[in-house]
Amino acid sequence: VRAPVRWREEVIFQASACGIRILLNVAACFSQQIAAEMYPPLLAATGSAFCVGSTRIAAILSPMLYELVRREEGSGLVFYDILAAYSILTACALVVLLPTRLEE
């Protein structure tokens, strides 16, 4: 049984859920594009395949992880906090690890 939710909270929750989905898709496409264009062809194919494979595995595991977190914490919002922290960590890693020029 779901507790009553105010309509503003529901609107914010749905908007943030859609925003996270969009941003994660953009990040997956960005990483695949970087892997394909930045490295020699053999490494580009391997990196691109790794990006596609890891996003498929994440798509399979995320509903199960959401339900696990919701059952343990009593709320699904913690799952979105974890996703936000992971997204920030990924953005920081990209800034640090990507070369500033293609010659590097």
PDB file of C-alpha atoms in Angstrom:
ATOM      1  CA  VAL A   1       0.000   0.000   0.000  1.00  0.00           C
ATOM      2  CA  ARG A   2       1.417   3.297  -1.067  1.00  0.00           C
ATOM      3  CA  ALA A   3       1.323   6.274   1.273  1.00  0.00           C
ATOM      4  CA  PRO A   4      -0.538   9.353   0.008  1.00  0.00           C
ATOM      5  CA  VAL A   5       1.761  11.758  -1.797  1.00  0.00           C
ATOM      6  CA  ARG A   6       1.232  15.418  -2.446  1.00  0.00           C
ATOM      7  CA  TRP A   7       0.917  16.294  -6.109  1.00  0.00           C
ATOM      8  CA  ARG A   8       3.971  18.608  -6.034  1.00  0.00           C
ATOM      9  CA  GLU A   9       6.171  15.848  -4.691  1.00  0.00           C
ATOM     10  CA  GLU A  10       4.894  13.493  -7.377  1.00  0.00           C
ATOM     11  CA  VAL A  11       5.592  16.037 -10.124  1.00  0.00           C
ATOM     12  CA  ILE A  12       9.133  16.629  -8.826  1.00  0.00           C
ATOM     13  CA  PHE A  13       9.736  12.892  -8.527  1.00  0.00           C
ATOM     14  CA  GLN A  14       8.514  12.154 -12.064  1.00  0.00           C
ATOM     15  CA  ALA A  15      10.492  15.052 -13.549  1.00  0.00           C
ATOM     16  CA  SER A  16      13.691  13.955 -11.806  1.00  0.00           C
ATOM     17  CA  ALA A  17      13.147  10.336 -12.872  1.00  0.00           C
ATOM     18  CA  CYS A  18      12.782  11.418 -16.509  1.00  0.00           C
ATOM     19  CA  GLY A  19      15.785  13.732 -16.200  1.00  0.00           C
ATOM     20  CA  ILE A  20      17.952  10.953 -14.824  1.00  0.00           C
ATOM     21  CA  ARG A  21      16.897   8.629 -17.647  1.00  0.00           C
ATOM     22  CA  ILE A  22      17.727  11.243 -20.256  1.00  0.00           C
ATOM     23  CA  LEU A  23      21.089  12.142 -18.698  1.00  0.00           C
ATOM     24  CA  LEU A  24      22.129   8.510 -18.334  1.00  0.00           C
ATOM     25  CA  ASN A  25      21.296   7.865 -21.988  1.00  0.00           C
ATOM     26  CA  VAL A  26      23.283  10.920 -23.038  1.00  0.00           C
ATOM     27  CA  ALA A  27      26.232   9.787 -20.905  1.00  0.00           C
ATOM     28  CA  ALA A  28      26.126   6.299 -22.439  1.00  0.00           C
ATOM     29  CA  CYS A  29      26.054   7.720 -25.981  1.00  0.00           C
ATOM     30  CA  PHE A  30      28.833  10.166 -25.135  1.00  0.00           C
ATOM     31  CA  SER A  31      31.115   7.467 -23.731  1.00  0.00           C
ATOM     32  CA  GLN A  32      30.494   5.221 -26.716  1.00  0.00           C
ATOM     33  CA  GLN A  33      31.243   8.066 -29.131  1.00  0.00           C
ATOM     34  CA  ILE A  34      34.452   8.978 -27.288  1.00  0.00           C
ATOM     35  CA  ALA A  35      35.570   5.331 -27.331  1.00  0.00           C
ATOM     36  CA  ALA A  36      34.873   5.099 -31.063  1.00  0.00           C
ATOM     37  CA  GLU A  37      36.582   8.312 -32.177  1.00  0.00           C
ATOM     38  CA  MET A  38      39.496   8.789 -29.846  1.00  0.00           C
ATOM     39  CA  TYR A  39      41.414   5.551 -30.166  1.00  0.00           C
ATOM     40  CA  PRO A  40      42.865   3.442 -33.013  1.00  0.00           C
ATOM     41  CA  PRO A  41      40.290   1.208 -34.765  1.00  0.00           C
ATOM     42  CA  LEU A  42      41.030  -2.017 -32.865  1.00  0.00           C
ATOM     43  CA  LEU A  43      40.850  -0.295 -29.486  1.00  0.00           C
ATOM     44  CA  ALA A  44      37.855   1.750 -30.600  1.00  0.00           C
ATOM     45  CA  ALA A  45      35.897  -1.387 -31.448  1.00  0.00           C
ATOM     46  CA  THR A  46      36.775  -2.950 -28.096  1.00  0.00           C
ATOM     47  CA  GLY A  47      35.947   0.206 -26.143  1.00  0.00           C
ATOM     48  CA  SER A  48      32.686   0.701 -28.001  1.00  0.00           C
ATOM     49  CA  ALA A  49      31.680  -2.923 -27.401  1.00  0.00           C
ATOM     50  CA  PHE A  50      32.519  -2.525 -23.700  1.00  0.00           C
ATOM     51  CA  CYS A  51      30.313   0.582 -23.476  1.00  0.00           C
ATOM     52  CA  VAL A  52      27.379  -1.148 -25.169  1.00  0.00           C
ATOM     53  CA  GLY A  53      27.788  -4.288 -23.052  1.00  0.00           C
ATOM     54  CA  SER A  54      28.045  -2.412 -19.771  1.00  0.00           C
ATOM     55  CA  THR A  55      24.946  -0.330 -20.511  1.00  0.00           C
ATOM     56  CA  ARG A  56      22.984  -3.497 -21.299  1.00  0.00           C
ATOM     57  CA  ILE A  57      24.102  -5.104 -18.057  1.00  0.00           C
ATOM     58  CA  ALA A  58      23.133  -1.946 -16.161  1.00  0.00           C
ATOM     59  CA  ALA A  59      19.720  -1.945 -17.847  1.00  0.00           C
ATOM     60  CA  ILE A  60      19.176  -5.536 -16.730  1.00  0.00           C
ATOM     61  CA  LEU A  61      20.360  -5.002 -13.156  1.00  0.00           C
ATOM     62  CA  SER A  62      18.869  -1.595 -12.374  1.00  0.00           C
ATOM     63  CA  PRO A  63      15.238  -2.728 -11.788  1.00  0.00           C
ATOM     64  CA  MET A  64      16.446  -5.428  -9.407  1.00  0.00           C
ATOM     65  CA  LEU A  65      18.725  -2.982  -7.587  1.00  0.00           C
ATOM     66  CA  TYR A  66      15.870  -0.474  -7.340  1.00  0.00           C
ATOM     67  CA  GLU A  67      13.591  -3.041  -5.741  1.00  0.00           C
ATOM     68  CA  LEU A  68      16.347  -4.165  -3.369  1.00  0.00           C
ATOM     69  CA  VAL A  69      17.065  -0.604  -2.237  1.00  0.00           C
ATOM     70  CA  ARG A  70      13.342   0.187  -1.941  1.00  0.00           C
ATOM     71  CA  ARG A  71      12.743  -2.902   0.182  1.00  0.00           C
ATOM     72  CA  GLU A  72      15.738  -2.227   2.457  1.00  0.00           C
ATOM     73  CA  GLU A  73      15.298   1.540   2.820  1.00  0.00           C
ATOM     74  CA  GLY A  74      11.529   1.788   2.524  1.00  0.00           C
ATOM     75  CA  SER A  75      11.772   4.371  -0.258  1.00  0.00           C
ATOM     76  CA  GLY A  76      12.890   4.382  -3.857  1.00  0.00           C
ATOM     77  CA  LEU A  77      14.361   7.862  -3.513  1.00  0.00           C
ATOM     78  CA  VAL A  78      17.594   6.451  -2.078  1.00  0.00           C
ATOM     79  CA  PHE A  79      18.174   4.664  -5.404  1.00  0.00           C
ATOM     80  CA  TYR A  80      18.022   8.008  -7.207  1.00  0.00           C
ATOM     81  CA  ASP A  81      20.456   9.503  -4.687  1.00  0.00           C
ATOM     82  CA  ILE A  82      22.864   6.663  -5.483  1.00  0.00           C
ATOM     83  CA  LEU A  83      22.443   7.300  -9.222  1.00  0.00           C
ATOM     84  CA  ALA A  84      23.105  11.009  -8.731  1.00  0.00           C
ATOM     85  CA  ALA A  85      26.280  10.309  -6.744  1.00  0.00           C
ATOM     86  CA  TYR A  86      27.457   7.830  -9.388  1.00  0.00           C
ATOM     87  CA  SER A  87      26.777  10.359 -12.155  1.00  0.00           C
ATOM     88  CA  ILE A  88      28.817  13.019 -10.354  1.00  0.00           C
ATOM     89  CA  LEU A  89      31.646  10.534  -9.812  1.00  0.00           C
ATOM     90  CA  THR A  90      31.581   9.597 -13.508  1.00  0.00           C
ATOM     91  CA  ALA A  91      31.651  13.251 -14.593  1.00  0.00           C
ATOM     92  CA  CYS A  92      34.654  13.900 -12.332  1.00  0.00           C
ATOM     93  CA  ALA A  93      36.440  10.837 -13.722  1.00  0.00           C
ATOM     94  CA  LEU A  94      35.817  12.044 -17.294  1.00  0.00           C
ATOM     95  CA  VAL A  95      37.256  15.456 -16.514  1.00  0.00           C
ATOM     96  CA  VAL A  96      40.368  13.928 -14.969  1.00  0.00           C
ATOM     97  CA  LEU A  97      40.949  11.037 -17.388  1.00  0.00           C
ATOM     98  CA  LEU A  98      40.150  12.528 -20.793  1.00  0.00           C
ATOM     99  CA  PRO A  99      43.141  14.101 -22.516  1.00  0.00           C
ATOM    100  CA  THR A 100      42.953  17.805 -23.245  1.00  0.00           C
ATOM    101  CA  ARG A 101      44.222  17.296 -26.804  1.00  0.00           C
ATOM    102  CA  LEU A 102      43.951  14.412 -29.231  1.00  0.00           C
ATOM    103  CA  GLU A 103      47.730  14.187 -29.577  1.00  0.00           C
ATOM    104  CA  GLU A 104      48.128  13.013 -25.967  1.00  0.00           C
TER     105      GLU A 104
END
